CSV table of C-alpha atoms in Angstrom, one decimal:
chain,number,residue,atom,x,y,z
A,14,UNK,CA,-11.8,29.0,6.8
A,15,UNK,CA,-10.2,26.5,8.7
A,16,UNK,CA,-7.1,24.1,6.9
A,17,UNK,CA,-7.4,27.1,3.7
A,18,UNK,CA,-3.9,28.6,3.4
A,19,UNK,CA,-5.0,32.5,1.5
A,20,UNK,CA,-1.3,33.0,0.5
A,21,UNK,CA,-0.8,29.7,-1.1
A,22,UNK,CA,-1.6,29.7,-5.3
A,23,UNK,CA,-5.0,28.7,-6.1
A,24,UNK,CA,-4.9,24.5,-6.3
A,25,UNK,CA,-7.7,22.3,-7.5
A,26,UNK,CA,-9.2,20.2,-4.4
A,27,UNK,CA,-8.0,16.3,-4.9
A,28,UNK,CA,-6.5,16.9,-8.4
A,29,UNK,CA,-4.4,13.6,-8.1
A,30,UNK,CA,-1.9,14.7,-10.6
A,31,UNK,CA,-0.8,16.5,-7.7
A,32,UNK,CA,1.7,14.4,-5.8
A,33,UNK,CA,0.2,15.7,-2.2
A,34,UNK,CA,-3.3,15.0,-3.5
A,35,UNK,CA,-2.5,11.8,-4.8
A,36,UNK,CA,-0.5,10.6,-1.7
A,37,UNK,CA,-3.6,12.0,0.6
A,38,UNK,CA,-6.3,10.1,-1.6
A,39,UNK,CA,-5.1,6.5,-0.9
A,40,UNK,CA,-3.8,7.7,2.2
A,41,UNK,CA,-7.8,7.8,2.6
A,42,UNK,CA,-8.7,5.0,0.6
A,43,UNK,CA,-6.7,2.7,3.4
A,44,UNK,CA,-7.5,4.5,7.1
A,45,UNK,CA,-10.4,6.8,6.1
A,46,UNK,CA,-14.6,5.7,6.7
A,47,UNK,CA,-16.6,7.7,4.4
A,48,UNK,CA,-20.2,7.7,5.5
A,49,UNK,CA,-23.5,8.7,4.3
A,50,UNK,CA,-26.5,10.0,6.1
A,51,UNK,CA,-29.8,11.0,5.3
A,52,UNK,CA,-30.5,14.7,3.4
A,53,UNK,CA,-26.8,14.4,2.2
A,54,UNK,CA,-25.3,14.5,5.8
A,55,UNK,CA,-22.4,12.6,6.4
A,56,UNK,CA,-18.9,12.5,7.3
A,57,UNK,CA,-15.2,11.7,6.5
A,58,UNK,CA,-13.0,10.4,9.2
A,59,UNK,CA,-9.3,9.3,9.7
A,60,UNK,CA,-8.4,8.3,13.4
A,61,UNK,CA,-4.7,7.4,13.8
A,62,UNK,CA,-2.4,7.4,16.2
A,63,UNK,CA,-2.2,10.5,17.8
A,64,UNK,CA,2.3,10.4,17.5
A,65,UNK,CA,1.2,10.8,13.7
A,66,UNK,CA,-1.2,13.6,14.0
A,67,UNK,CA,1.0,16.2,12.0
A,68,UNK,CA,-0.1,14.1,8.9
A,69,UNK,CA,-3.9,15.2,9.6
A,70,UNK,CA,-2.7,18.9,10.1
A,71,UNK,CA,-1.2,18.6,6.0
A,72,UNK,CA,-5.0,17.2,5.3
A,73,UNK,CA,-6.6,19.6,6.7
A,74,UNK,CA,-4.0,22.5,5.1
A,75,UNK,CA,-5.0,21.0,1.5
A,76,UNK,CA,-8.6,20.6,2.0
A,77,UNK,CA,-10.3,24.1,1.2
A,78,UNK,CA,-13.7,23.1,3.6
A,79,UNK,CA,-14.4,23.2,7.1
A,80,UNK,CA,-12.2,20.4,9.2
A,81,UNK,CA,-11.9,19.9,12.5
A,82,UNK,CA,-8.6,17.8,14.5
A,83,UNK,CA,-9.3,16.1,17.8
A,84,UNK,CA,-8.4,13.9,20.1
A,85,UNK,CA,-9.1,11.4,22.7
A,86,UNK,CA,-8.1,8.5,24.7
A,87,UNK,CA,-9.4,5.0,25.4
A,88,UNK,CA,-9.3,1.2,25.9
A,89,UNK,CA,-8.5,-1.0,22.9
A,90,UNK,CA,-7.7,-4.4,22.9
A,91,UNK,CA,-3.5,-3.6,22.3
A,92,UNK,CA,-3.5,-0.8,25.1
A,93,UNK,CA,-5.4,0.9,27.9
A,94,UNK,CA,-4.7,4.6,27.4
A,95,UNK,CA,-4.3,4.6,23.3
A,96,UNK,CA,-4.4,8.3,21.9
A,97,UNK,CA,-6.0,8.9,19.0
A,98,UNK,CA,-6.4,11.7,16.9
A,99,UNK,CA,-9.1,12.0,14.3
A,100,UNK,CA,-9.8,14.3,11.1
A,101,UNK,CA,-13.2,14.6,10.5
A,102,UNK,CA,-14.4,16.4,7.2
A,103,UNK,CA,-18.5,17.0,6.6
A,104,UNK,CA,-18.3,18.9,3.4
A,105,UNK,CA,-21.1,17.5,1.1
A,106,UNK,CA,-19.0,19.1,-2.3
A,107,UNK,CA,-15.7,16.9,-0.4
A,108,UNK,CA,-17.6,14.1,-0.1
A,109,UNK,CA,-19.1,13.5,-3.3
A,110,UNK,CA,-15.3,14.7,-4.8
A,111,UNK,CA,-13.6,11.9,-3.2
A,112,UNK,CA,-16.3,9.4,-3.9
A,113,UNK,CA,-16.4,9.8,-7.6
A,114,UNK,CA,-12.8,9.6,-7.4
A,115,UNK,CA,-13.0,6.1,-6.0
A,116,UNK,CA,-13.6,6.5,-2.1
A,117,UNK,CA,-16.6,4.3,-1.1
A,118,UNK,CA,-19.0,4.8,1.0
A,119,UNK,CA,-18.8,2.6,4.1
A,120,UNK,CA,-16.9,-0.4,4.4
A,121,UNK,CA,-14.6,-0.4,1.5
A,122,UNK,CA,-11.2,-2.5,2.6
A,123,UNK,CA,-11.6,-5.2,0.0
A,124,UNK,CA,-13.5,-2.7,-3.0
A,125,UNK,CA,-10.6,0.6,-3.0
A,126,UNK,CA,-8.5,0.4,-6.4
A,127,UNK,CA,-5.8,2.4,-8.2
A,128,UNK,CA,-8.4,5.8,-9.4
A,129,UNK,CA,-9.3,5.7,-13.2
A,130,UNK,CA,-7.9,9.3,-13.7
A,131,UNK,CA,-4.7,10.4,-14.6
A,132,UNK,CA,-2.6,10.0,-10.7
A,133,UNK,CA,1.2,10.3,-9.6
A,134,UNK,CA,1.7,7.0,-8.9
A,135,UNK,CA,4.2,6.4,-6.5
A,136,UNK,CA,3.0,9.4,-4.5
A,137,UNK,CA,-0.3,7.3,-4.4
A,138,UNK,CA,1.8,4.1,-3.5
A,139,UNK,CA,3.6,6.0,-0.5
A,140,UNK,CA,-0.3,6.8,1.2
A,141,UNK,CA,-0.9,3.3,1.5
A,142,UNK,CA,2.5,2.2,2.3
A,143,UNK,CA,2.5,4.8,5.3
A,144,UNK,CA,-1.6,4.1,5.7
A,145,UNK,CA,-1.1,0.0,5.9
A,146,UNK,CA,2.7,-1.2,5.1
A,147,UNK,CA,5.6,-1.1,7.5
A,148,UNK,CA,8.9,-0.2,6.8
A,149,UNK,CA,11.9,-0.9,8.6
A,150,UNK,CA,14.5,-3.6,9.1
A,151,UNK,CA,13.8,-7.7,9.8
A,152,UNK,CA,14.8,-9.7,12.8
A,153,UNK,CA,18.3,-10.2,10.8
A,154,UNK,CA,18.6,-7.0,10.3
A,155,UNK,CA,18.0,-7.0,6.7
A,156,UNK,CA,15.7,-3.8,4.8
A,157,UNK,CA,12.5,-4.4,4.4
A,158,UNK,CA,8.9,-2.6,2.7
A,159,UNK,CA,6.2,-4.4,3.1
A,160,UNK,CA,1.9,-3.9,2.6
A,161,UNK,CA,-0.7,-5.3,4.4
A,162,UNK,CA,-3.8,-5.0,2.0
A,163,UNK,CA,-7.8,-6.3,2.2
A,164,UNK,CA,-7.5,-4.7,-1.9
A,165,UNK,CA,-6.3,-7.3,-4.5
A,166,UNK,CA,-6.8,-4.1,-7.0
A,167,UNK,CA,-4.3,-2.3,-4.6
A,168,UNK,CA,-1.8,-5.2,-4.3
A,169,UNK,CA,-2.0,-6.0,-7.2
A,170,UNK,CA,-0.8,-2.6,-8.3
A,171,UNK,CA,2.2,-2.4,-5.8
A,172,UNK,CA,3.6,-5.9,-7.7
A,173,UNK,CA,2.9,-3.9,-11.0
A,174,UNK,CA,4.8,-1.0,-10.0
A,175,UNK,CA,7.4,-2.3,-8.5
A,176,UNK,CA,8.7,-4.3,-11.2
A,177,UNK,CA,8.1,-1.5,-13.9
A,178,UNK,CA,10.4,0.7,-11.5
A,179,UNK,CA,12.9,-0.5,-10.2
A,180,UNK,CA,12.8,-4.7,-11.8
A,181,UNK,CA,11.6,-6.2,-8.6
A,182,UNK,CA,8.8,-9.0,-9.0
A,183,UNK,CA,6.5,-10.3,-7.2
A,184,UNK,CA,3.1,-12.1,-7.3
A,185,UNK,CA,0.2,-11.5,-5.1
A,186,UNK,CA,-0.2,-14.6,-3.5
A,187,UNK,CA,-3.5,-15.7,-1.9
A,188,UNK,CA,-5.1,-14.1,1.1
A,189,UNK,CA,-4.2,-14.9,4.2
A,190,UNK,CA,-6.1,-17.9,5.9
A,191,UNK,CA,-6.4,-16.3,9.3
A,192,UNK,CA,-7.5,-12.8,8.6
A,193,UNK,CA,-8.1,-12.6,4.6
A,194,UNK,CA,-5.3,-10.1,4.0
A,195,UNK,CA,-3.1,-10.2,1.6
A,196,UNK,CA,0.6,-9.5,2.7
A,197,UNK,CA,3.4,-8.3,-0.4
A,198,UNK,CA,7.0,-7.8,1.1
A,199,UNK,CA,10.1,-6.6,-0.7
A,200,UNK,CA,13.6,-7.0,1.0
A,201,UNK,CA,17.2,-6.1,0.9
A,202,UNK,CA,18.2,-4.3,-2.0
A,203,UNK,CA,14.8,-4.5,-3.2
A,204,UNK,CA,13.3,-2.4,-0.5
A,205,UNK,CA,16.5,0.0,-0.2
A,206,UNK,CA,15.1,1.3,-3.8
A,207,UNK,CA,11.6,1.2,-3.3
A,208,UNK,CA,12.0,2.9,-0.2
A,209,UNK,CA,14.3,5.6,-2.3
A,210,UNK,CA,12.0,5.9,-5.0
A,211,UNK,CA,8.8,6.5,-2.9
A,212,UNK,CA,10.3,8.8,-0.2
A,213,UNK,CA,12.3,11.3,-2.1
A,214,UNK,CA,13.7,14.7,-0.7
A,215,UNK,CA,10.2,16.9,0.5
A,216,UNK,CA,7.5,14.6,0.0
A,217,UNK,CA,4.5,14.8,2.4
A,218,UNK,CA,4.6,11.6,4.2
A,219,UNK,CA,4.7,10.4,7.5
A,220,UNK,CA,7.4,11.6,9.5
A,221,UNK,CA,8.5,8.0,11.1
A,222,UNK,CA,8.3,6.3,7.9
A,223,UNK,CA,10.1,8.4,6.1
A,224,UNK,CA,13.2,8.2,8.8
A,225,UNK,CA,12.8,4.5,8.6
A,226,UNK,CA,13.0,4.9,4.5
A,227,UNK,CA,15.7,6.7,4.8
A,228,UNK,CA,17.6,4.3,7.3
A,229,UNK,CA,17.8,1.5,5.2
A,230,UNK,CA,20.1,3.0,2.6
A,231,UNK,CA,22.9,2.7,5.2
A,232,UNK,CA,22.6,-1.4,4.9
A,233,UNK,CA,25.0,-3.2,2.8
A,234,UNK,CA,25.0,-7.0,1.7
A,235,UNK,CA,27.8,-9.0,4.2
A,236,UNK,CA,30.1,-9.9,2.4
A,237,UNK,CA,29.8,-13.8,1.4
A,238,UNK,CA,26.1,-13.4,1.1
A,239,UNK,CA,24.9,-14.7,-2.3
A,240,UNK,CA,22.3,-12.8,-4.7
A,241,UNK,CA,19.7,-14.9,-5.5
A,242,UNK,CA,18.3,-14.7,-9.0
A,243,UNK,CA,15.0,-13.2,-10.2
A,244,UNK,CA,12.0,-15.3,-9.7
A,245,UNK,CA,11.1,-16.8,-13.0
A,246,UNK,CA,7.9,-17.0,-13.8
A,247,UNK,CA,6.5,-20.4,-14.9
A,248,UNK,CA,4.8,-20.2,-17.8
A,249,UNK,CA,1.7,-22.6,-19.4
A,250,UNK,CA,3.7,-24.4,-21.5
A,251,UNK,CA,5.7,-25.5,-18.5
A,252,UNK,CA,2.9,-26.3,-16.5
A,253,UNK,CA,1.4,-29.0,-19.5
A,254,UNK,CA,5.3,-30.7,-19.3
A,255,UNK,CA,5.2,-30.7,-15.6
A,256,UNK,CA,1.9,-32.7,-15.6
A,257,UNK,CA,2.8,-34.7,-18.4
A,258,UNK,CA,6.2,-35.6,-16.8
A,259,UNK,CA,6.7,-39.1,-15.2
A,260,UNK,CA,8.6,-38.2,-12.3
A,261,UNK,CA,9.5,-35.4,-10.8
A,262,UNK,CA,12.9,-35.6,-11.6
A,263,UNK,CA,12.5,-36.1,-15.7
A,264,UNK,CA,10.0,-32.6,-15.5
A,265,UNK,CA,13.4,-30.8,-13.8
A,266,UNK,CA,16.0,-32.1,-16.3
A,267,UNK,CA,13.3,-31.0,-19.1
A,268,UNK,CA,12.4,-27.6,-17.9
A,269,UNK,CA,15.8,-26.7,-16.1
A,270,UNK,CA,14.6,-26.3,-12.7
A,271,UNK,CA,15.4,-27.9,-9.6
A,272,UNK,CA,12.9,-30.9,-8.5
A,273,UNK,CA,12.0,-29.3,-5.2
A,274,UNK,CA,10.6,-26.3,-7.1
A,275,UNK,CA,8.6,-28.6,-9.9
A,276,UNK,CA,7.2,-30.1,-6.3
A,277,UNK,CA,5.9,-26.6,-5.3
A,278,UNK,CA,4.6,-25.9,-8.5
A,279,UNK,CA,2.9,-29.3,-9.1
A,280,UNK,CA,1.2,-28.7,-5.7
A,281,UNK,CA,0.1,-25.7,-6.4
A,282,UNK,CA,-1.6,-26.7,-9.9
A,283,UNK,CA,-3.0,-30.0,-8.1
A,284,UNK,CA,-4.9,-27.9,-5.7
A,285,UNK,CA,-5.5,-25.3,-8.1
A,286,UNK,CA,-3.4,-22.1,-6.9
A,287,UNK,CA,-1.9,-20.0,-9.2
């Protein structure tokens, strides 16, 4: 049976506990298209491109169902000869598996979420990190990690995570105007450990983001470059004496900030972002 290794140990299909499973799942959630036909035909597919193929091989080696791999090449709007390769998976057992674990059926950027079940989490985080986040280093030269995401659930999550992990916080801001995407990006030292955490030693990933991971850990801060401090978090309280303050400057000597930040965040609550 094609992609069923006989020699490997018996494993239980998409048991997310499973840190290849897991990784493969959102992996899916973020470049798969589940779709349903009528008497229960229908088909996964993941098309990437074809440089990454290898990663469609491991899917296919973990998936105990008929697969097939192929490939083409056409016109898209970034190149005239793009080549593609694309997994394609018809199994009606598969299907229903990876919908009941949170897959969707059809278009599904903005409704895929962290899976109710017990998951390895930062296995999961690396499939959509390698699915729809770039790693690498900035126009300065500085580390960076970031996620592109239509999922506020998914976002969301990545914030979550990272600052249980390894202390690094961020807030999911709002979508983006142009193309309603929400964009989380972690930087410098931040990114160096993220980028450790989630590509350790033998994890399945994508071959050119995990060199890129592992690139970053050779940055260090120049020397003279100050640390800024953690973000802190305004709270309600602070909010009512910003509002309530005269001036902008008698709301920064109150609340210890600095007036062009009680600006932002008087901005912000004026046009009601949060």
């Amino acid at each position: 049976m094609a992609g069923q290794d006989l020699s490997a140990p018996a494993r239980r299909f998409m048991d997310l506990e499973d840190p290849e499973y897991a990784y493969m799942f959102d992996f899916l959630q973020a470049d798969g298209h589940l779709s349903e036909g009528t008497r229960q035909r229908g088909c996964l597919a993941v098309e990437i491109n074809a440089r990454d193929a290898h990663i469609l091989r491991e899917f296919q080696r973990l998936t105990p169902h008929n697969s097939t791999i192929t490939e083409r090449t056409r016109s898209t709007n970034f190149s005239t000869e793009h080549h593609s390769a694309t997994w394609s998976l018809c199994s009606l057992e598969a299907r229903t598996t990876l919908n009941q674990l949170g897959l969707p059926y059809g278009k599904k950027s903005t409704r895929i979420k962290p899976p109710r079940v017990e998951f390895s989490r930062r296995d999961y985080l690396r499939g959509v990190i390698d699915a729809d986040g770039s790693v690498g280093h900035t126009g300065q030269g500085f580390p960076f990690v970031s996620l592109t995401t239509s999922s506020a659930a998914i976002g969301a999550y990545l914030c979550h995570y990272a600052k249980k992990t390894i202390g690094a916080e961020r807030r999911l801001a709002r979508r983006n105007t142009r193309d309603g995407v929400y964009n989380v990006m972690y930087q410098k030292e931040a990114a160096q450990e993220l980028c450790a955490h989630l590509y350790y030693p033998g994890c399945l990933s994508l071959d050119r983001k995990r060199l890129a991971a592992e690139a970053l850990a050779s940055w260090t801060r120049p020397a003279g470059m100050k640390v800024r401090p953690p973000r802190r978090p305004w709270t309600a309280e602070e909010d009512q004496v910003l509002m309530n303050a005269p001036t902008l400057a008698v709301a920064a000597s109150e609340l210890g900030r600095s007036q062009s930040s009680c600006q932002v965040r008087r901005w912000r609550l004026v046009n009601g972002i949060r």
